[in-house]
PDB file of C-alpha atoms in Angstrom:
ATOM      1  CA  UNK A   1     116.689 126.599  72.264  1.00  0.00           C
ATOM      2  CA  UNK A   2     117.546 124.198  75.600  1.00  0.00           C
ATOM      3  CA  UNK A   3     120.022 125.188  78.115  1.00  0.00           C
ATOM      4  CA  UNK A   4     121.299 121.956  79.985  1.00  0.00           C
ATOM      5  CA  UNK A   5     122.698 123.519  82.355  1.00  0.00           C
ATOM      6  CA  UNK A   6     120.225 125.794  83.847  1.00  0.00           C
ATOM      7  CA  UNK A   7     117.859 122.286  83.608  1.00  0.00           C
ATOM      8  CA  UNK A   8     120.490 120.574  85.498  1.00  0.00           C
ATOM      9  CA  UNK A   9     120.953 122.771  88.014  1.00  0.00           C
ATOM     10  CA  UNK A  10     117.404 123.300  88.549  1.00  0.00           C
ATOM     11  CA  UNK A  11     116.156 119.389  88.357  1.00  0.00           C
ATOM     12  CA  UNK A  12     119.106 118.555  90.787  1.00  0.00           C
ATOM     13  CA  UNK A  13     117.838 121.305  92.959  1.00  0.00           C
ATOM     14  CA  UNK A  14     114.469 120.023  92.896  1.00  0.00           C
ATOM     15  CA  UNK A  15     115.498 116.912  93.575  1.00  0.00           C
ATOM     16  CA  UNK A  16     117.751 117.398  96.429  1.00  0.00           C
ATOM     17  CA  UNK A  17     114.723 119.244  98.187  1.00  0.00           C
ATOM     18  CA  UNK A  18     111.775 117.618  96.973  1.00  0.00           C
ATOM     19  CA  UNK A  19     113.679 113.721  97.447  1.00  0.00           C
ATOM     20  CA  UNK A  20     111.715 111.398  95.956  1.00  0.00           C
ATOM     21  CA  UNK A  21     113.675 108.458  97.693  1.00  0.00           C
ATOM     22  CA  UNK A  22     113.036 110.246 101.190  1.00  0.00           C
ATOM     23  CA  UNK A  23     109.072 110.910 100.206  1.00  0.00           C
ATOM     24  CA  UNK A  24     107.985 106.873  99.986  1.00  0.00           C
ATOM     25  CA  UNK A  25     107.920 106.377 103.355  1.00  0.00           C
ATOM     26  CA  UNK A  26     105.764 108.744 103.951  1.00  0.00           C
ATOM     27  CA  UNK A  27     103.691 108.567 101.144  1.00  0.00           C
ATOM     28  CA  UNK A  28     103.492 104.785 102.166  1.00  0.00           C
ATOM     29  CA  UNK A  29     102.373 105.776 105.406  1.00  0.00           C
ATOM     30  CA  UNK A  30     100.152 108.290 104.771  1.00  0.00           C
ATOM     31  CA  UNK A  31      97.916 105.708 102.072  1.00  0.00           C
ATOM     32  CA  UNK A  32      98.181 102.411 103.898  1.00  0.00           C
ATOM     33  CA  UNK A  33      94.841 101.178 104.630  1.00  0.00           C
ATOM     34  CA  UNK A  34      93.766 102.160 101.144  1.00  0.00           C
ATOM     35  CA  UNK A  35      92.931 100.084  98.026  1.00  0.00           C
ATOM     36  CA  UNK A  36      95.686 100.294  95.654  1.00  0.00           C
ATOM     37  CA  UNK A  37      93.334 102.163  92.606  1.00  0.00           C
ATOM     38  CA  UNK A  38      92.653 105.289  95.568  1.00  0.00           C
ATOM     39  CA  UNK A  39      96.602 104.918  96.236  1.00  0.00           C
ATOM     40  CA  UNK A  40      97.288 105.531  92.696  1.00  0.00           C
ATOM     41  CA  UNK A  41      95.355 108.084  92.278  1.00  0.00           C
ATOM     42  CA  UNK A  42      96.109 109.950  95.806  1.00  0.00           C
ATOM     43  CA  UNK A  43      99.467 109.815  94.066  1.00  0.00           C
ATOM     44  CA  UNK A  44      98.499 111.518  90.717  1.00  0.00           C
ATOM     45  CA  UNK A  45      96.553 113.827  92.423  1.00  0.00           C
ATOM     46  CA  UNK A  46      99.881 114.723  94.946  1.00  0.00           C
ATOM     47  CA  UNK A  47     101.708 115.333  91.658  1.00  0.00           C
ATOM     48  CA  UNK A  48      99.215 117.419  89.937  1.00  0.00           C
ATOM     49  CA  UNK A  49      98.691 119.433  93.271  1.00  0.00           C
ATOM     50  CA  UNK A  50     102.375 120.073  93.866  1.00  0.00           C
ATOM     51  CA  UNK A  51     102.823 120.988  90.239  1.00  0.00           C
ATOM     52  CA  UNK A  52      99.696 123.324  90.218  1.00  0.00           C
ATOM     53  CA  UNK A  53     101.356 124.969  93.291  1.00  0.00           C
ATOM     54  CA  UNK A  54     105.009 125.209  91.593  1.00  0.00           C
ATOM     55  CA  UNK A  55     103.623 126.294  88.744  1.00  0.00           C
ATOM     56  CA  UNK A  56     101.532 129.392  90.108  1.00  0.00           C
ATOM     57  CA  UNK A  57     104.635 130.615  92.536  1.00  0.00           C
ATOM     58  CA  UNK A  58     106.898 130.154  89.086  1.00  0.00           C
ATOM     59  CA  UNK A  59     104.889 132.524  86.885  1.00  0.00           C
ATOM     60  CA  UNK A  60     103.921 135.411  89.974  1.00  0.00           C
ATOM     61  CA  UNK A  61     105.284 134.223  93.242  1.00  0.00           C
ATOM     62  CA  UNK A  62     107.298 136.985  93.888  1.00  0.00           C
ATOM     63  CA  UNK A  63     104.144 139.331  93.002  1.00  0.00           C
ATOM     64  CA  UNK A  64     101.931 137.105  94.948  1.00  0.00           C
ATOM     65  CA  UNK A  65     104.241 137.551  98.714  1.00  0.00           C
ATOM     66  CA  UNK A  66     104.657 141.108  98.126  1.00  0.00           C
ATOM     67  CA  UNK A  67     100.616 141.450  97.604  1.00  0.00           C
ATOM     68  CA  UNK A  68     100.599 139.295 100.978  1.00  0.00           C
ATOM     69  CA  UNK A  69     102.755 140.582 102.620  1.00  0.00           C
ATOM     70  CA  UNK A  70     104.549 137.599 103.231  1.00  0.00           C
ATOM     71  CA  UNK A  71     108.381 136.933 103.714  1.00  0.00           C
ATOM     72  CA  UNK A  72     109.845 133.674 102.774  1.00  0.00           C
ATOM     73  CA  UNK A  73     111.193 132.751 106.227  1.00  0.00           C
ATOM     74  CA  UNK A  74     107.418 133.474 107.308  1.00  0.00           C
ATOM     75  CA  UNK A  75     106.865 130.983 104.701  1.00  0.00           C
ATOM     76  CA  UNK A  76     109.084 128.283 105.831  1.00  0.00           C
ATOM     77  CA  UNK A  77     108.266 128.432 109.187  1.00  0.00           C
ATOM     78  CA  UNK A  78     104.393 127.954 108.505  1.00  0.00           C
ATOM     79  CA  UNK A  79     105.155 125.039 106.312  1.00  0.00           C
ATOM     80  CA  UNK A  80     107.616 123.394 109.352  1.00  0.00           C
ATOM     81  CA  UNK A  81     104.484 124.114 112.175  1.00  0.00           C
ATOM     82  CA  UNK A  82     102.333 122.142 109.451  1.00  0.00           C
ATOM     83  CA  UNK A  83     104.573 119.171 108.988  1.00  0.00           C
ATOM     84  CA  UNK A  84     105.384 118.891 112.785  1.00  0.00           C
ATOM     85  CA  UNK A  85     101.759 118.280 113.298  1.00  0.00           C
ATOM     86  CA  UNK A  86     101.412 115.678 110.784  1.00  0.00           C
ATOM     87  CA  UNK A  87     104.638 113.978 111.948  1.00  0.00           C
ATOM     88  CA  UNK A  88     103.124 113.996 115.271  1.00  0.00           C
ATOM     89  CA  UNK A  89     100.000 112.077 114.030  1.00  0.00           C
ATOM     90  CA  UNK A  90     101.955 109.258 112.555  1.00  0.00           C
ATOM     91  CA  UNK A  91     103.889 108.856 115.571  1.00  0.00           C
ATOM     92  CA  UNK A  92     101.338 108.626 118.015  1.00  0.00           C
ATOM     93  CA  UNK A  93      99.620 106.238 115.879  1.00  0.00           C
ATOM     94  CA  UNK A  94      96.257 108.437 114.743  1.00  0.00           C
ATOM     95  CA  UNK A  95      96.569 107.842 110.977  1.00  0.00           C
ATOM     96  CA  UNK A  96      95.283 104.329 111.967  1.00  0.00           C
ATOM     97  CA  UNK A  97      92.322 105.651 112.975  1.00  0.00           C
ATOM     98  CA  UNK A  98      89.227 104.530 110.315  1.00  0.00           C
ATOM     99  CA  UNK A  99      88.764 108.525 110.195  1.00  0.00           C
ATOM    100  CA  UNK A 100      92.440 109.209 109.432  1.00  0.00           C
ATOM    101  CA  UNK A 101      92.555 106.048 106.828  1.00  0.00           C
ATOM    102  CA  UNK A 102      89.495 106.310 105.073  1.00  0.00           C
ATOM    103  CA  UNK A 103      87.854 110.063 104.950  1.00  0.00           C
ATOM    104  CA  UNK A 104      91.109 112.464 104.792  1.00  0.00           C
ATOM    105  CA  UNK A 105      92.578 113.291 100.937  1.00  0.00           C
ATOM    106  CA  UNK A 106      96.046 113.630 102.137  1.00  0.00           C
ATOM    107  CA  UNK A 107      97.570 113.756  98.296  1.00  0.00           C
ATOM    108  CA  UNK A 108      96.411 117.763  99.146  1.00  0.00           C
ATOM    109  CA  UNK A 109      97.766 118.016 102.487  1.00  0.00           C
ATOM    110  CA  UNK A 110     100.414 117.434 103.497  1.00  0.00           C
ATOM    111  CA  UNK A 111     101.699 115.495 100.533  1.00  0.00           C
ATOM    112  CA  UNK A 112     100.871 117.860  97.637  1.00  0.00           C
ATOM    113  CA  UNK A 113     101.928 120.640  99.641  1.00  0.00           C
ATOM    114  CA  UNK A 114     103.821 121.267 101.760  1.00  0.00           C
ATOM    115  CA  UNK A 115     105.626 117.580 101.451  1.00  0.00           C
ATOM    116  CA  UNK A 116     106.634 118.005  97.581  1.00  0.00           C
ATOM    117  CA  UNK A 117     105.311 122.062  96.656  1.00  0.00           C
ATOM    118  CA  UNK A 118     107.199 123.019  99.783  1.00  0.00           C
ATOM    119  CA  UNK A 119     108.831 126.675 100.950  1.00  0.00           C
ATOM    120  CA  UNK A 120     112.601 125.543  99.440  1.00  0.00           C
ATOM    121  CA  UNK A 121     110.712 124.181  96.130  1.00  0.00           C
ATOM    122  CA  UNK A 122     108.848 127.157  96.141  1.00  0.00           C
ATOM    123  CA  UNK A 123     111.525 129.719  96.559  1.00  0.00           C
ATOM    124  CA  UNK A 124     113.951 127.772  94.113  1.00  0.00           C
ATOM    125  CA  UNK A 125     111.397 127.816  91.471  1.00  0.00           C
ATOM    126  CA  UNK A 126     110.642 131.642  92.126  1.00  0.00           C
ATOM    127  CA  UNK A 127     114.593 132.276  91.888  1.00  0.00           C
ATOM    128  CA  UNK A 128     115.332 129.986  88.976  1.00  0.00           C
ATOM    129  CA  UNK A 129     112.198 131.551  86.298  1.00  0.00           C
ATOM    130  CA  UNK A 130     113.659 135.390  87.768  1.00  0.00           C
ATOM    131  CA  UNK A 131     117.240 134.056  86.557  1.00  0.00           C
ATOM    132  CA  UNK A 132     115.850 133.017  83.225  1.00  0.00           C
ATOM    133  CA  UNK A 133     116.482 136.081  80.681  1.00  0.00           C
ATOM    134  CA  UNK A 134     115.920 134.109  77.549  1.00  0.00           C
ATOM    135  CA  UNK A 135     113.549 132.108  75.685  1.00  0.00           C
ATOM    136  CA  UNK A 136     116.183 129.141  75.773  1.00  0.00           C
ATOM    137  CA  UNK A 137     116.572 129.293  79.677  1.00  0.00           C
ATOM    138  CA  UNK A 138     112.748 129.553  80.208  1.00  0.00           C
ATOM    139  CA  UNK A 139     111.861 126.651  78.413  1.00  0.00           C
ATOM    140  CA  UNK A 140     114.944 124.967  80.569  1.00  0.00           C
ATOM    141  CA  UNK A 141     113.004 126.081  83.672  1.00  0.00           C
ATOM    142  CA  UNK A 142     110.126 124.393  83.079  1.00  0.00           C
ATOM    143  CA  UNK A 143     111.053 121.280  81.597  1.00  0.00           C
ATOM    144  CA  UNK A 144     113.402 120.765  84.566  1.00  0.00           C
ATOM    145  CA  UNK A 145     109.852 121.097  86.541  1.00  0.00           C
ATOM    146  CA  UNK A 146     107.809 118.919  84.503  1.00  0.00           C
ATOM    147  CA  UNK A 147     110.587 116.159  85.158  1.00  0.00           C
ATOM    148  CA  UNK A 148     111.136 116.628  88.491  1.00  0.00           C
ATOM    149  CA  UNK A 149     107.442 115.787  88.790  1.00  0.00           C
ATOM    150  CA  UNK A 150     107.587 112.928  86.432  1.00  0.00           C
ATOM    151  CA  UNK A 151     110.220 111.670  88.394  1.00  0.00           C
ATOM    152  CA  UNK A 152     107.537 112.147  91.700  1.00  0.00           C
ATOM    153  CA  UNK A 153     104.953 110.756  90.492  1.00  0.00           C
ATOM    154  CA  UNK A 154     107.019 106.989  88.992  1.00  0.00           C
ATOM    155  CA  UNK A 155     108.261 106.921  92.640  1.00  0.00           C
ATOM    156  CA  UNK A 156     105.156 107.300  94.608  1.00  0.00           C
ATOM    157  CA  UNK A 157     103.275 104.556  91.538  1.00  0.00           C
ATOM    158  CA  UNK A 158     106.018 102.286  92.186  1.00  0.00           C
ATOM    159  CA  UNK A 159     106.328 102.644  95.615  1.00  0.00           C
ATOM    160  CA  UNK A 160     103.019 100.977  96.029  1.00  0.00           C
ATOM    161  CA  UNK A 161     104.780  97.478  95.562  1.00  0.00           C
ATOM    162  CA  UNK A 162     106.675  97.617  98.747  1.00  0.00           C
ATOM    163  CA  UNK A 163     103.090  97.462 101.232  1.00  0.00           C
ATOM    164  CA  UNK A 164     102.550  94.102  99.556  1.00  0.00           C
ATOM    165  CA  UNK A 165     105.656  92.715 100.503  1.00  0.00           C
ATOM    166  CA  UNK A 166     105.914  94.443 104.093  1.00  0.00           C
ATOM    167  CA  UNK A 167     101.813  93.796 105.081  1.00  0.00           C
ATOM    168  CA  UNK A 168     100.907  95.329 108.117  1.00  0.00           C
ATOM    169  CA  UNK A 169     103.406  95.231 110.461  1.00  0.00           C
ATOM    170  CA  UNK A 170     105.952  96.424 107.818  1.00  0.00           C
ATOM    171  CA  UNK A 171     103.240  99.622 107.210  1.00  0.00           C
ATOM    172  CA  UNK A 172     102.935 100.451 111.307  1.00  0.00           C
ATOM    173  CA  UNK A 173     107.178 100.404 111.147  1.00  0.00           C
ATOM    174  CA  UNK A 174     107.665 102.372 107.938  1.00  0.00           C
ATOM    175  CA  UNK A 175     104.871 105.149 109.539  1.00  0.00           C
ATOM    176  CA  UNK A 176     106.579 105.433 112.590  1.00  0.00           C
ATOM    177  CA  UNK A 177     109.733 105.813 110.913  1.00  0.00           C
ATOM    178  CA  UNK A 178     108.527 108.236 108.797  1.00  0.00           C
ATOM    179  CA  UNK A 179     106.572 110.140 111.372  1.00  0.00           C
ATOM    180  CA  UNK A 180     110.323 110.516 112.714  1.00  0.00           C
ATOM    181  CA  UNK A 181     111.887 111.709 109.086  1.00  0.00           C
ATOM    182  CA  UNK A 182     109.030 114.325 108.844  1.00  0.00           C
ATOM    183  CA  UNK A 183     109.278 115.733 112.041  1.00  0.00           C
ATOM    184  CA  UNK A 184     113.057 115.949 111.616  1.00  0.00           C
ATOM    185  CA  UNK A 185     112.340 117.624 108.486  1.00  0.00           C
ATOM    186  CA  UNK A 186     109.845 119.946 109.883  1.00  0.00           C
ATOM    187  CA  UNK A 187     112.153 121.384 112.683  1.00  0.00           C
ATOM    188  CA  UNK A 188     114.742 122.184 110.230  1.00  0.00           C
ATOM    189  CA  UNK A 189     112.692 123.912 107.972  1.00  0.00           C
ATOM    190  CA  UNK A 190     111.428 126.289 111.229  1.00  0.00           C
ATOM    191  CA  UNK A 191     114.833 126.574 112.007  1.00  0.00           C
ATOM    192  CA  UNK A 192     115.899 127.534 108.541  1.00  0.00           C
ATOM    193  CA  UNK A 193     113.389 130.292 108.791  1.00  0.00           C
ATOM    194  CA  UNK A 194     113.794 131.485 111.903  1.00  0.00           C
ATOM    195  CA  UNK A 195     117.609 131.418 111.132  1.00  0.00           C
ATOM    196  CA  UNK A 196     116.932 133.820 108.195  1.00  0.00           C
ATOM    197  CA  UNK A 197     114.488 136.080 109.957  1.00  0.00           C
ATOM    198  CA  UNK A 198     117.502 136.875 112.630  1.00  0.00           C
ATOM    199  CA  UNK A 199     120.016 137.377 109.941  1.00  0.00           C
ATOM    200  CA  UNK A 200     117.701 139.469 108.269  1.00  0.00           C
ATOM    201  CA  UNK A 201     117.002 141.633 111.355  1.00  0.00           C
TER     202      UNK A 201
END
């Protein structure tokens, strides 16, 4: 009743896109300034929101882009515009604002989606739960998604050690760099889409 290698495939997937190693940066970044309880949670609540996302787009995605309208490079490229401006903020330094710190939930946006549920997560889930044609595979499918997010959620928790060690001017460094990793990340992913939009023309 467990196929191990469709939950390989798809956790390694997941993994590959959603990078957990490549995310604490940027979560750090995004929550410095916080008290560590509203970290924590900020970081369950990114979880839960990427998984609610994931989850929806795995049972009807397809269904729910035709209704729309919407193409999947459309997708990407909306996602990439929406990064870029974050990545912007932390490189010019706005997050530090008291607005930016204090008022903004950002374990919805950007970190819930389109940081974790992003367009590649998205599409890969969509793809993988199609694949599925058993009862074995399906239940493969989603246990690979529960533990990808597992996985998510123990490295944003833990990640909260490193802003004690690094204080302040370890938090303006890590934002900056990660204001650099997200806009990186964010060009790609508009290229990726426009990329497919001309092949598929």
């Amino acid at each position: 009743m467990f196929d191990f290698a469709v939950f390989g495939s798809l956790f390694l997937t997941l993994f590959v896109i959603m990078d957990p190693p490549g995310i604490t940066p940027i979560f750090l970044a995004l929550t410095s300034g916080r008290p560590v309880k509203v970290q924590r949670r900020m970081a369950w609540q990114a979880v839960c929101v990427a998984f609610g996302v994931i989850a929806v787009f795995g049972l009807c995605g397809q269904q729910i882009l035709d209704y729309l309208h919407v193409s999947v490079p459309a997708l990407m490229i909306a996602g990439g515009l929406l990064l870029l401006l974050i990545a912007l903020d932390l490189l010019t330094g706005k997050t530090d604002e008291p607005k930016q710190t204090k008022d903004v939930n950002v374990a919805l946006v950007p970190l819930g989606m389109p940081l974790l549920a992003g367009p590649g997560a998205i599409v890969s889930v969509i793809l993988a739960v199609q694949k599925a044609d058993d009862v074995s595979a399906q239940v493969s499918v989603w246990c690979a998604i529960i533990a990808m997010h597992v996985v998510l959620w123990l490295t944003m928790r833990y990640s909260l050690v490193i802003i004690r060690v690094i204080k302040d001017g370890g938090v303006v460094l890590v934002t900056r760099l990660a204001g650099m990793m997200l806009s990186a990340i964010a060009v790609q992913q508009i290229i990726n889409g426009v990329l497919q939009v001309v092949r598929g023309a």
